[in-house]
Short mmCIF file of C-alpha atoms in Angstrom, two decimals:
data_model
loop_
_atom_site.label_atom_id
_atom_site.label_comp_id
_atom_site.label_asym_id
_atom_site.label_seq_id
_atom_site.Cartn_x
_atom_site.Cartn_y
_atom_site.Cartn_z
CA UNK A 28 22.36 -70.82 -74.01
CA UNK A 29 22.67 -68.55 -70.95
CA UNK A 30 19.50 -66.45 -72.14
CA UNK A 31 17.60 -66.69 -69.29
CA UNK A 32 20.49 -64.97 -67.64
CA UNK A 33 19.77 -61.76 -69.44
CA UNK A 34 17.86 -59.34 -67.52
CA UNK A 35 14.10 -59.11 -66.54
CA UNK A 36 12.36 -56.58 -68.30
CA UNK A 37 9.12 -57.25 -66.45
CA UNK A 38 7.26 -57.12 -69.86
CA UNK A 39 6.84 -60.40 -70.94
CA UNK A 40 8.13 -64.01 -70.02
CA UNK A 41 12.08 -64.64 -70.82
CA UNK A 42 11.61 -66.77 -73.48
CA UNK A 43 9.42 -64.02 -75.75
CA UNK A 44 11.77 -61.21 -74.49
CA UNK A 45 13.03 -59.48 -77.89
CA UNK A 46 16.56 -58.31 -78.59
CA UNK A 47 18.54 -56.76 -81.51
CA UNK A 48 22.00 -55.80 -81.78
CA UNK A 49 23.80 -52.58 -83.39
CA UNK A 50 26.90 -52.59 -85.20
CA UNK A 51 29.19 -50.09 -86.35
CA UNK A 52 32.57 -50.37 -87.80
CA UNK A 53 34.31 -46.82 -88.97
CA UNK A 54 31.01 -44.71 -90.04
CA UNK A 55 28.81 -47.12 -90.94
CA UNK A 56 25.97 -48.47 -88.34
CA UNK A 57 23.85 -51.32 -89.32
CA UNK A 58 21.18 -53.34 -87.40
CA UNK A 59 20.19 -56.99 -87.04
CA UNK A 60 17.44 -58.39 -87.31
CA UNK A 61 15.08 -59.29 -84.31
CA UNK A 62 15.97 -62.45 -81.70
CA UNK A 63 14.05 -63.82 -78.92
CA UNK A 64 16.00 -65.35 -75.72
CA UNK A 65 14.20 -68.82 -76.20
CA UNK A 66 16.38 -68.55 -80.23
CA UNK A 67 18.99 -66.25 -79.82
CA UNK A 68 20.12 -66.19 -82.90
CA UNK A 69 20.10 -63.29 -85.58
CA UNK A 70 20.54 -64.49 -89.20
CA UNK A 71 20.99 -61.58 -90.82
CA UNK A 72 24.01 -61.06 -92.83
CA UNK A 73 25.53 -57.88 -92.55
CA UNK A 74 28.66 -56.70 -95.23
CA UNK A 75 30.51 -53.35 -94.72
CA UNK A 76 32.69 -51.58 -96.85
CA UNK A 77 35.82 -49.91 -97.42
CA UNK A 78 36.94 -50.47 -94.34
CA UNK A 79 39.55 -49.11 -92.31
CA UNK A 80 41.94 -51.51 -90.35
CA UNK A 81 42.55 -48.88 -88.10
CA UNK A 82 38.94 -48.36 -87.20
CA UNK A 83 37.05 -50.85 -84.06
CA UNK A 84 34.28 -53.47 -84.82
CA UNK A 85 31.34 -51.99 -82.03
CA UNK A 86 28.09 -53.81 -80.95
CA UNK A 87 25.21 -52.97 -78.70
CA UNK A 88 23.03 -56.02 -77.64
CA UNK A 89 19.50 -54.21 -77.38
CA UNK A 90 16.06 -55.40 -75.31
CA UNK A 91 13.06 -53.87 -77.53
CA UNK A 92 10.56 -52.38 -75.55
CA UNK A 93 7.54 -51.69 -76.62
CA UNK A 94 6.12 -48.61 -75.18
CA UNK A 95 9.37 -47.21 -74.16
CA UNK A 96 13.42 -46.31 -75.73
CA UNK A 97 15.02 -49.77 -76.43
CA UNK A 98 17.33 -50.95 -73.31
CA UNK A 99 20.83 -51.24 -73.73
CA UNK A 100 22.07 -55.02 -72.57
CA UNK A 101 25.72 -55.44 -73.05
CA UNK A 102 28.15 -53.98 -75.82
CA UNK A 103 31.51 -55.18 -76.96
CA UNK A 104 34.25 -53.25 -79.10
CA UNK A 105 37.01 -54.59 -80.74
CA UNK A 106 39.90 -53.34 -82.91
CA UNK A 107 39.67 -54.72 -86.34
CA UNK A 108 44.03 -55.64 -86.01
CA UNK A 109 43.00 -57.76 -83.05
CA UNK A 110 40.47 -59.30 -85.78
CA UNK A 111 43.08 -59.48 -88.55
CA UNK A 112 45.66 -61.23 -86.06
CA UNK A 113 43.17 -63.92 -84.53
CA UNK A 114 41.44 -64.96 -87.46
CA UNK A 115 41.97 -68.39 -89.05
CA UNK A 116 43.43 -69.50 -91.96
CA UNK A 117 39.85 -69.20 -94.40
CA UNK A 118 39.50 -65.49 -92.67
CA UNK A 119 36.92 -66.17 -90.37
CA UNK A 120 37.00 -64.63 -86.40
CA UNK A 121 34.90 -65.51 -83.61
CA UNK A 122 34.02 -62.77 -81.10
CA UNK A 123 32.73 -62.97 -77.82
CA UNK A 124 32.21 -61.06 -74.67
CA UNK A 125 30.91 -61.53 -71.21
CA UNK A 126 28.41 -58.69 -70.97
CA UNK A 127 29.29 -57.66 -67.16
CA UNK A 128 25.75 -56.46 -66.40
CA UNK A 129 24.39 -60.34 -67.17
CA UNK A 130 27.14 -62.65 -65.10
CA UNK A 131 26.88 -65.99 -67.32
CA UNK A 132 25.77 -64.51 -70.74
CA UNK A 133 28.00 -63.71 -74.06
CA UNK A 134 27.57 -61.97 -77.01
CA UNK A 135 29.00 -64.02 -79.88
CA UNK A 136 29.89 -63.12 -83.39
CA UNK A 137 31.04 -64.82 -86.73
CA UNK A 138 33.26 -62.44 -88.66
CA UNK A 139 34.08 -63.40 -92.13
CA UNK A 140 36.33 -61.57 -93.86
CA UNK A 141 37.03 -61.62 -97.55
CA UNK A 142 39.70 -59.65 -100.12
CA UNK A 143 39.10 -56.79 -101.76
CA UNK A 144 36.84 -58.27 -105.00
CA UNK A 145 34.25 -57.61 -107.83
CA UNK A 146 31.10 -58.36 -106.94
CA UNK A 147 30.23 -58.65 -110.97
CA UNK A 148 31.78 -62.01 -111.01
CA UNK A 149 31.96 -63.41 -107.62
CA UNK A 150 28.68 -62.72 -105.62
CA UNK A 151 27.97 -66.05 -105.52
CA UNK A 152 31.03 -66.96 -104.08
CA UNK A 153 31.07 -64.66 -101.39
CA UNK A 154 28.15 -65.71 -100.06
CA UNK A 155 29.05 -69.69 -100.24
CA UNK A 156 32.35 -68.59 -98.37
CA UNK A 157 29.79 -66.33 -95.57
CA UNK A 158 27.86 -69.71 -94.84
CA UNK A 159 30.66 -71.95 -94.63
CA UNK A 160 32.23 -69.53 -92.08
CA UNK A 161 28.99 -69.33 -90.40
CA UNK A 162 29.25 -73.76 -89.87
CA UNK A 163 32.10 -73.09 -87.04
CA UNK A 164 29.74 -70.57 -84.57
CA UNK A 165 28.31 -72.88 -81.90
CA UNK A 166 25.37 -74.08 -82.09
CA UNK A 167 25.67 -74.67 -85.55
CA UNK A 168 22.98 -76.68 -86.41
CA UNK A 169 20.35 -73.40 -85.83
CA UNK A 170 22.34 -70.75 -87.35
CA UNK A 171 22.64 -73.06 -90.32
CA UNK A 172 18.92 -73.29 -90.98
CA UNK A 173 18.27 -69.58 -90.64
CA UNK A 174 21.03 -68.58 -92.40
CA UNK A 175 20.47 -70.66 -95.62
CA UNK A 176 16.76 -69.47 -95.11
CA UNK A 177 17.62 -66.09 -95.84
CA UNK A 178 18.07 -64.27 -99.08
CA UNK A 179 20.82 -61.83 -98.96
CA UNK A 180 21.49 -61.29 -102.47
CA UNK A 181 20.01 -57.50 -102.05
CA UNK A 182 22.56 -57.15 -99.20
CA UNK A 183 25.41 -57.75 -101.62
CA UNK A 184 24.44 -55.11 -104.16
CA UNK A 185 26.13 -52.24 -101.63
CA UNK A 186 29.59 -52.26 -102.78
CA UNK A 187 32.12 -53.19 -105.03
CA UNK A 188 34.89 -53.84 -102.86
CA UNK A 189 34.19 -55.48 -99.67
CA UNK A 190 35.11 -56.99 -95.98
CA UNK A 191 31.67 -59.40 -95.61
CA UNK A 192 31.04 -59.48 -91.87
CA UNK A 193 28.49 -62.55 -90.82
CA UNK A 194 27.37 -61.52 -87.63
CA UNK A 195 25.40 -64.11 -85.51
CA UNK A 196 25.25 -62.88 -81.85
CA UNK A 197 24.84 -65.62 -79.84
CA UNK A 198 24.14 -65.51 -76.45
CA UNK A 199 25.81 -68.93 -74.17
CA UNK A 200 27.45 -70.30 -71.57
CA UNK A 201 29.67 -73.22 -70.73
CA UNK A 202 30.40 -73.44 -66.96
CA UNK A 203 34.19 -75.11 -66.31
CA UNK A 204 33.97 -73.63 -62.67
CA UNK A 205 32.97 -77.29 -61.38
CA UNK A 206 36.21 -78.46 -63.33
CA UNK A 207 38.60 -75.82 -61.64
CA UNK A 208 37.00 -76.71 -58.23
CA UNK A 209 37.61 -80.42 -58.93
CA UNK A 210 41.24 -79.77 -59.39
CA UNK A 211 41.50 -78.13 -56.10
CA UNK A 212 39.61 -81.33 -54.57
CA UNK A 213 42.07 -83.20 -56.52
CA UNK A 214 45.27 -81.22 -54.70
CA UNK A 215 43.67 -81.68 -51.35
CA UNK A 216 43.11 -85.71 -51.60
CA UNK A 217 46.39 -86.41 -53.22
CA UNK A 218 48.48 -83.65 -50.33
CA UNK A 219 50.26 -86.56 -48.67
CA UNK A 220 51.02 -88.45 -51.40
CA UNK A 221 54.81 -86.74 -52.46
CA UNK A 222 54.99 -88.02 -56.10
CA UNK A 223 51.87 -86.51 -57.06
CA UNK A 224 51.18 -82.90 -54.56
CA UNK A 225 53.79 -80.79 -55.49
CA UNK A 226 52.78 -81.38 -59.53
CA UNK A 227 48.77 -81.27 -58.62
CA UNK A 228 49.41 -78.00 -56.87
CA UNK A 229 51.07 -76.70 -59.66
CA UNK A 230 48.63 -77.69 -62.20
CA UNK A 231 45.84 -76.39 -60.09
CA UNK A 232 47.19 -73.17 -60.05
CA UNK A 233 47.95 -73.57 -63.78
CA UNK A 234 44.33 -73.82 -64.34
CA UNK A 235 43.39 -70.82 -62.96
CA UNK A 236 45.51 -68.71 -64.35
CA UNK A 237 45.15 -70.24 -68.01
CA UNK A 238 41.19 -69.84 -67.68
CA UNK A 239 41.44 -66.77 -66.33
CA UNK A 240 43.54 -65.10 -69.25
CA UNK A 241 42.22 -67.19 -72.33
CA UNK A 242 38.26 -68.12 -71.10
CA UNK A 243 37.50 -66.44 -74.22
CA UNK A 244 39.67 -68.35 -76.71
CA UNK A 245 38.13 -71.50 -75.01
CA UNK A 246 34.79 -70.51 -75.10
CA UNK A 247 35.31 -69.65 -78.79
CA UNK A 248 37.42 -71.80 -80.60
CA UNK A 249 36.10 -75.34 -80.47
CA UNK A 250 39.01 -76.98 -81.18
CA UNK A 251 40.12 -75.97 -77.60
CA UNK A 252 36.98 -75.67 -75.81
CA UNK A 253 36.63 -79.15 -76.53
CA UNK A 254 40.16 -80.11 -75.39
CA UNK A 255 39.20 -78.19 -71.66
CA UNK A 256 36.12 -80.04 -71.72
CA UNK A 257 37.93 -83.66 -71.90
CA UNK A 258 40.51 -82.60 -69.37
CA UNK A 259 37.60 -81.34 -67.06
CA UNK A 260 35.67 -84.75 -67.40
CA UNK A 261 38.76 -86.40 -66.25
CA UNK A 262 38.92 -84.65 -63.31
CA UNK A 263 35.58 -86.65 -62.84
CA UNK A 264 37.27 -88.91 -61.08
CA UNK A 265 37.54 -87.23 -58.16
CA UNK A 266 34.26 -89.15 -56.80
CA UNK A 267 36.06 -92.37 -57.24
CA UNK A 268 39.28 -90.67 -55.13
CA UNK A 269 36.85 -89.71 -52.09
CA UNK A 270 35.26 -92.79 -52.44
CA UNK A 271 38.65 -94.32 -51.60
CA UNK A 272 39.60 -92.14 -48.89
CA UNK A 273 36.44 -93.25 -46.96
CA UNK A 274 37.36 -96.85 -47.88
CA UNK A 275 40.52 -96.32 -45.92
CA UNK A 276 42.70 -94.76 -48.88
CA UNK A 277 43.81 -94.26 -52.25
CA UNK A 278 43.84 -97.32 -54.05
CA UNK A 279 44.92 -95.50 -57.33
CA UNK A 280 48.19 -95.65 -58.63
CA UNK A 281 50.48 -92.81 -57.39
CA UNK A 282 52.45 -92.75 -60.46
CA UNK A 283 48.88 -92.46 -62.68
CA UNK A 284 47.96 -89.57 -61.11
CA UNK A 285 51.17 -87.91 -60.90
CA UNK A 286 51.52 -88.64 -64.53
CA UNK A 287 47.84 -87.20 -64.62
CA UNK A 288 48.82 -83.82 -62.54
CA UNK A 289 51.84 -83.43 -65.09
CA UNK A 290 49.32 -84.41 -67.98
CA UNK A 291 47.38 -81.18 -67.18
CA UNK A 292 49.90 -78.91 -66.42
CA UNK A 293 51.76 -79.59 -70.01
CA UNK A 294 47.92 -79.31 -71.77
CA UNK A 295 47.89 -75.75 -69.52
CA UNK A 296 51.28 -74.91 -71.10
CA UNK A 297 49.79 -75.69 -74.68
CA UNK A 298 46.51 -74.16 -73.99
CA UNK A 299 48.40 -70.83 -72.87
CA UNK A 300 50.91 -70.64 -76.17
CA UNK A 301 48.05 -71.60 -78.35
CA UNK A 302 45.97 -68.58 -77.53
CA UNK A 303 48.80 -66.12 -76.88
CA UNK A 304 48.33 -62.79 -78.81
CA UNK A 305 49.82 -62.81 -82.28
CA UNK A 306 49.93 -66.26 -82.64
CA UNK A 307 48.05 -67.03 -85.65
CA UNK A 308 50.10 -63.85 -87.66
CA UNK A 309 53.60 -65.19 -86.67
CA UNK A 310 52.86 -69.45 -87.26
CA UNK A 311 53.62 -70.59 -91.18
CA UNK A 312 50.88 -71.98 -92.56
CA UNK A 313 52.29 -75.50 -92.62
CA UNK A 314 52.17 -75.39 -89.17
CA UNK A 315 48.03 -75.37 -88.03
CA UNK A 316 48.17 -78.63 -88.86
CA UNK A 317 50.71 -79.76 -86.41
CA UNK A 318 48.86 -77.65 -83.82
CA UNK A 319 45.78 -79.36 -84.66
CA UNK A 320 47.54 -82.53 -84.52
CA UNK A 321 48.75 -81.85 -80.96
CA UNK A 322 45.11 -80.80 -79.66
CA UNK A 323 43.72 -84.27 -80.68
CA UNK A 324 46.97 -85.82 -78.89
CA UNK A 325 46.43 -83.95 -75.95
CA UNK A 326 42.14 -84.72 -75.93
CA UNK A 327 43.29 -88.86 -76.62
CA UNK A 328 45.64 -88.34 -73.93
CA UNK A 329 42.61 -87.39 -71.10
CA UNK A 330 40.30 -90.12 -72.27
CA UNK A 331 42.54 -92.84 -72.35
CA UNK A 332 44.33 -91.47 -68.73
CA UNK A 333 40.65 -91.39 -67.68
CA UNK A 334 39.97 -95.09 -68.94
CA UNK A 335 43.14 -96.13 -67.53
CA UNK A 336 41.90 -94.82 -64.37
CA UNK A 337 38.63 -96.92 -64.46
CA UNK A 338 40.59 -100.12 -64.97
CA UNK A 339 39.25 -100.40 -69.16
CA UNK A 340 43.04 -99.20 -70.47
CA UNK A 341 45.83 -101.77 -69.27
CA UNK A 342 48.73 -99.70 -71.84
CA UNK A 343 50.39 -96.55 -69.84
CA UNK A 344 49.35 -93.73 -71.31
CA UNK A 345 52.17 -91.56 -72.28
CA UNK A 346 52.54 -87.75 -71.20
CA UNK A 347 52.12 -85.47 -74.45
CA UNK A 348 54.47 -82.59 -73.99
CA UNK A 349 54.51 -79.61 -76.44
CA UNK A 350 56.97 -76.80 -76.63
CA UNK A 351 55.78 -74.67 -79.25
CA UNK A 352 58.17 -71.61 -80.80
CA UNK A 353 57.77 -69.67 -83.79
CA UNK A 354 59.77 -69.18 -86.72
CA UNK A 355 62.23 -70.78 -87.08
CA UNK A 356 63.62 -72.53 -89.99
CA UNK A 357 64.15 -76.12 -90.14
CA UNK A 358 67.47 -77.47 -91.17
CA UNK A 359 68.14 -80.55 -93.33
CA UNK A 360 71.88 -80.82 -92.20
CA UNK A 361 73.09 -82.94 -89.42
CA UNK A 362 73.77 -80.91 -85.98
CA UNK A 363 76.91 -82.43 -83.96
CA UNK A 364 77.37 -80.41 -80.72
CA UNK A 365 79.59 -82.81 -79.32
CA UNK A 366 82.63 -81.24 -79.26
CA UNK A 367 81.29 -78.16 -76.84
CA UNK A 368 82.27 -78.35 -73.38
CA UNK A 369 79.47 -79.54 -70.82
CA UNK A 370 79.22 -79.93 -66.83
CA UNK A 371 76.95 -83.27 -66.42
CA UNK A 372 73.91 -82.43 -63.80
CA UNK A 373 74.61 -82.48 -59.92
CA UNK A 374 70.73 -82.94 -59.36
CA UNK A 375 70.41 -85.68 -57.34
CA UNK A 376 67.60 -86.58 -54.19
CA UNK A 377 68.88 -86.12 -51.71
CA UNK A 378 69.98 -82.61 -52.41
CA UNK A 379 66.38 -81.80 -52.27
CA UNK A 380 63.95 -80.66 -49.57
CA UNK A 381 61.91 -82.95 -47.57
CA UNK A 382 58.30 -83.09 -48.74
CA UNK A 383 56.43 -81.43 -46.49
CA UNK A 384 58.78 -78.15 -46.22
CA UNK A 385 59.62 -74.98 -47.73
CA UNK A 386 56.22 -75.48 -48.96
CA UNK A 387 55.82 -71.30 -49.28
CA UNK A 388 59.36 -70.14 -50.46
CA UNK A 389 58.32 -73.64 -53.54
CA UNK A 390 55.03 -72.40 -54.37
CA UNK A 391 56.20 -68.56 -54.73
CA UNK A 392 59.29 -70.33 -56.76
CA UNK A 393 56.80 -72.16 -58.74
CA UNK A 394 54.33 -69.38 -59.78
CA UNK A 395 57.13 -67.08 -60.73
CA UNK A 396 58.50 -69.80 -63.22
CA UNK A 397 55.00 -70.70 -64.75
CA UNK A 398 54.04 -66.75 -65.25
CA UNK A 399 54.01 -65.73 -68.86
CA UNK A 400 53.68 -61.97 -68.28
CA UNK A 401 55.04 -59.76 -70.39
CA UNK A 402 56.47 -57.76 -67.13
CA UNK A 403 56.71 -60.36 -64.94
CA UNK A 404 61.10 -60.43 -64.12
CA UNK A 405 63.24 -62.84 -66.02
CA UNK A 406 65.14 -63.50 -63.14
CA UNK A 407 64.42 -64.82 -59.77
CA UNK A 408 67.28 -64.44 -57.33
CA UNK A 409 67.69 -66.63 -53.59
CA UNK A 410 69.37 -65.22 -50.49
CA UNK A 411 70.63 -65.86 -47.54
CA UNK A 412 73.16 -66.74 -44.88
CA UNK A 413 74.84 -70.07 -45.61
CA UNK A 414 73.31 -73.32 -44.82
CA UNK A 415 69.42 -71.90 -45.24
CA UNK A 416 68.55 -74.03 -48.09
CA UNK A 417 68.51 -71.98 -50.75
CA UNK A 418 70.42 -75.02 -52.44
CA UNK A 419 67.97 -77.36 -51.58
CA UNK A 420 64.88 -75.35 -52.72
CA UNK A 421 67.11 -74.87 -56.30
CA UNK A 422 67.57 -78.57 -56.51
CA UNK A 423 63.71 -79.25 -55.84
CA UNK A 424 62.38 -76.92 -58.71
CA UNK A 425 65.15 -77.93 -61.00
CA UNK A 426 63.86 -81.84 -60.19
CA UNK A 427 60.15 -80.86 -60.66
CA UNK A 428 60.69 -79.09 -63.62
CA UNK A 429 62.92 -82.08 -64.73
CA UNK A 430 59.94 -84.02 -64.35
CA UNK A 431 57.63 -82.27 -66.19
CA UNK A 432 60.51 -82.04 -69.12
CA UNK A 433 60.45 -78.59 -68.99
CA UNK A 434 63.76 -77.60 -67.28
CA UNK A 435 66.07 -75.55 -69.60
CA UNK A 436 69.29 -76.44 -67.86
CA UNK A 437 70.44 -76.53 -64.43
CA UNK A 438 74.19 -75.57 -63.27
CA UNK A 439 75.85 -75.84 -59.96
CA UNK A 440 79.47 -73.76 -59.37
CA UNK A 441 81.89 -75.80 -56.97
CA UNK A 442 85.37 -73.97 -57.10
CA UNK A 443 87.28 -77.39 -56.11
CA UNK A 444 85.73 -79.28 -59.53
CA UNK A 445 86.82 -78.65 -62.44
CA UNK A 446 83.59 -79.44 -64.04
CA UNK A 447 81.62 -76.58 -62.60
CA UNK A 448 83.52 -74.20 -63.69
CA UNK A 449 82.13 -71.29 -64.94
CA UNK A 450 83.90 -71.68 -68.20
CA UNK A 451 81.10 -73.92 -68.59
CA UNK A 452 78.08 -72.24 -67.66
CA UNK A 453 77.00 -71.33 -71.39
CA UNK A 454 77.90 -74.23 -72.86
CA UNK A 455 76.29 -76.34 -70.52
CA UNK A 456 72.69 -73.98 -70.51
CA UNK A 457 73.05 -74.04 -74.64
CA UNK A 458 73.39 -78.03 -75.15
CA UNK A 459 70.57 -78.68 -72.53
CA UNK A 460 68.37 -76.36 -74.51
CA UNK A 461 69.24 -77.80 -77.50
CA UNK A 462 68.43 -81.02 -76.42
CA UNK A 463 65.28 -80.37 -75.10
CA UNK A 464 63.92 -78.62 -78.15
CA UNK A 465 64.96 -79.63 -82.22
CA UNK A 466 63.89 -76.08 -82.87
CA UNK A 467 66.51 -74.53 -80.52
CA UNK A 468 68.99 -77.01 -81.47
CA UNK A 469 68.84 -76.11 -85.07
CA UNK A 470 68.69 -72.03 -83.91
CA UNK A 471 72.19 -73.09 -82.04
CA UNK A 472 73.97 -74.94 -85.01
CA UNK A 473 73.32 -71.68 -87.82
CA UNK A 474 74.76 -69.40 -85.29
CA UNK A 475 78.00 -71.25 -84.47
CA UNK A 476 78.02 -74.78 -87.01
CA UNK A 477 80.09 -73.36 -89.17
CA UNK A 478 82.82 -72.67 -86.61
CA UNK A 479 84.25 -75.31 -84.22
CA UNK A 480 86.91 -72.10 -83.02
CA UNK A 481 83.33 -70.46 -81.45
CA UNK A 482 81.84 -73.43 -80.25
CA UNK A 483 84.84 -74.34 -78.29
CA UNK A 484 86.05 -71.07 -76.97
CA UNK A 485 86.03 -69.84 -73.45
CA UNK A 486 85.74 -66.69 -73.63
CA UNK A 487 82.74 -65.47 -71.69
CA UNK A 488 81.72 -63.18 -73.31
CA UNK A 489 81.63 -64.62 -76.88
CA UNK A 490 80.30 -67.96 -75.47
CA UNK A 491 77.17 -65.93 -74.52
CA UNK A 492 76.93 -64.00 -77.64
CA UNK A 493 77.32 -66.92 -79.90
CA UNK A 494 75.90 -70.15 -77.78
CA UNK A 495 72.78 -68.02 -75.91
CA UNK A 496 72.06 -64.52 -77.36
CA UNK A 497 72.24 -65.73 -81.42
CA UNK A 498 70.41 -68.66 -81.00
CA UNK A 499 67.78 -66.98 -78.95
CA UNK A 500 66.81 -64.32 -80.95
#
């Protein structure tokens, strides 16, 4: 898939063109076997040995020409830690790469690595666990055949000890760009409609930015690739939507597709944590099945809000939300918070802006809050003369956010109420948290459970130090 992208050599026609790729890891270079673009699949296992974690996993797609030096394609490197960290849990990697000098092309490899063994004993067993990794590269069904064709037992005769590498480059392409620009289509038909815009906005913009920084996770991990592709055929219904508009308007519920904008944006949210670096090193074990679980909620979530658009669902289909942290320990005991001061919420509508406005200051608001960079600021700060709105723009993202179930906590100071004072700032913030997320709320209750004297204090700064900064850690 995407072969004919690769470049024209001018020798022959693009299905009979004839690649190999080179691979080196530490010292050792190895060579796979021939591929042609119209199969471009090698099925030669490769194993290296004694490896070095410290060392990078290199490959150089190559053209073969016949009368001339072979023509580099594309290369990729890799550190072998990035390998270790992304790999799942039966060892196995997929790597890809958009070679720059084909736009649309990838080189794609199955990495399978296995512990330190004797080959006396266990050859046969390495090799099972080589073709079983090799089942997850896409497609499968080719691979598979070659593969099982092959005899590698002289391969395995090279070392005692080894790290078996099945390498399969792959050259494909899956095209979501007609999904990203039906989510912009999307924004533009639903822009009067003030339930839905400001949440199809955000989503769109959530798209973007998730594709942008994880394409590769999508394109190889199925699991999620498939998950993008049902969220992308439900944004097939944007021929129905125009359809409408030129029948005099939308006929569709507003509240489906706001609950459809706020569908995607929480699947975005997922999508983002899910292939955030380090992931797979710092989840338990026990808890790739809940992530898997959560991936088929979120994939029955876009087919049945896409049936329910069509008219063949007549049950609301609920919004899956996922907030997914790390490490933490369960607790078995029961977690009262009740006796810590709170301030109840002040959000209300019509503390909010008009739809229509601020439109600039909301957006800028809104990327800041959805940006997961690592040096993007913690803290975004409003001024301004009195009576500018900076009040009203709070209010509106706390609402949307509210909406989405993804506000921490909101807190408004009045010095004439007792109930916003700011003895209650970090009380307030630490029971909202803790009742938006079980994890958090368990984080909160083995930092200050055992003490009703630091739960109820109100002294600022132990309330931080024992209801925020603890729990947080």
């Amino acid at each position: 898939l995407g072969a004919d992208r690769l470049p024209d050599l001018g020798r022959r026609n693009w299905n009979k063109r004839e690649y190999f790729a080179l691979i080196k890891i530490g010292r050792e270079e190895k060579k796979t076997n021939t591929f042609t673009s119209k199969s471009p699949v090698s099925s030669k296992t490769l194993i290296f040995t004694n490896i070095n974690h410290d060392t990078n996993f290199e490959a150089v797609l190559y053209a073969k020409r016949q009368w001339h030096k072979d023509e580099e394609v594309g290369r990729i490197s890799v550190s072998l830690m990035f390998i270790l960290e992304s790999r799942s849990p039966d060892g196995s990697c997929i790597v890809n790469h958009d070679m720059t000098s084909c736009p649309g092309a990838q080189l794609e490899f199955l990495i399978k690595m296995i512990a330190p063994r004797s080959l006396t004993s266990e050859t046969t067993d390495a090799v099972a666990e080589a073709s079983l990794a090799i089942d997850h590269l896409s497609p499968p069904s080719a691979i598979q055949t070659m593969v099982r064709a092959k005899n590698v037992g002289v391969e395995l005769l090279e070392g005692a000890n080894i790290v078996e590498e099945a390498l399969s480059p792959v050259v494909k392409k899956t095209d979501f760009s007609a999904f990203i620009k039906n989510v912009e289509v999307f924004v533009g038909i639903v822009d009067t409609i003030a339930e839905v815009h400001p949440y199809a906005k955000m989503a769109w913009l959530l798209v973007k930015g998730v594709y942008t920084i994880v394409q590769d996770q999508i394109h190889r991990d199925d699991k999620v690739k498939d998950l993008f592709l049902q969220m992308a055929s439900l944004y097939e219904i944007v021929g129905d939507l125009r359809r409408q508009l030129e029948d005099g308007g939308i006929k569709s519920s507003t509240e489906l597709l706001s609950r459809i904008s706020k569908q995607t944006l929480n699947c975005c949210y997922f999508i983002r944590d899910y292939a955030s670096p380090g992931l797979m090193k710092r989840m338990a074990k026990s808890t790739f099945a809940t992530v898997d679980k959560r991936i088929l909620e979120y994939t029955d979530a876009f087919k049945s809000l896409k049936d329910e658009f069509h008219g063949n669902l007549h049950v609301e289909t609920r919004v899956i939300v996922s907030l997914v942290l790390k490490g933490v320990e369960r607790l078995e005991t029961t977690v009262d918070l009740n006796d810590m001061s709170y301030s109840p919420s002040s959000l209300g509508p019509s503390k909010r802006c008009l739809f229509g406005t601020r439109e600039e200051p909301l957006e800028r608001m809104t990327t800041w809050a959805n940006s997961d960079s690592q040096d993007h600021p913690s803290i975004l700060v409003l001024t301004g003369p009195a009576g500018t709105g900076k009040s009203a723009l709070a209010h509106t993202m706390a609402h949307q956010f509210r909406e989405l179930e993804r506000l921490g906590s909101s807190f408004g100071f009045d010095r004439n109420e007792s109930t916003r004072s700011i003895k209650l700032l970090f009380p307030t913030i630490a029971r909202d948290l803790a009742d938006l997320n079980d994890d958090i709320r368990n984080a909160l209750w083995a930092a200050v459970g055992k003490s009703k004297e630091i739960r109820m204090t109100q002294d600022l700064s132990l309330q931080f130090e024992n209801l925020i900064a603890k729990p947080l850690k």
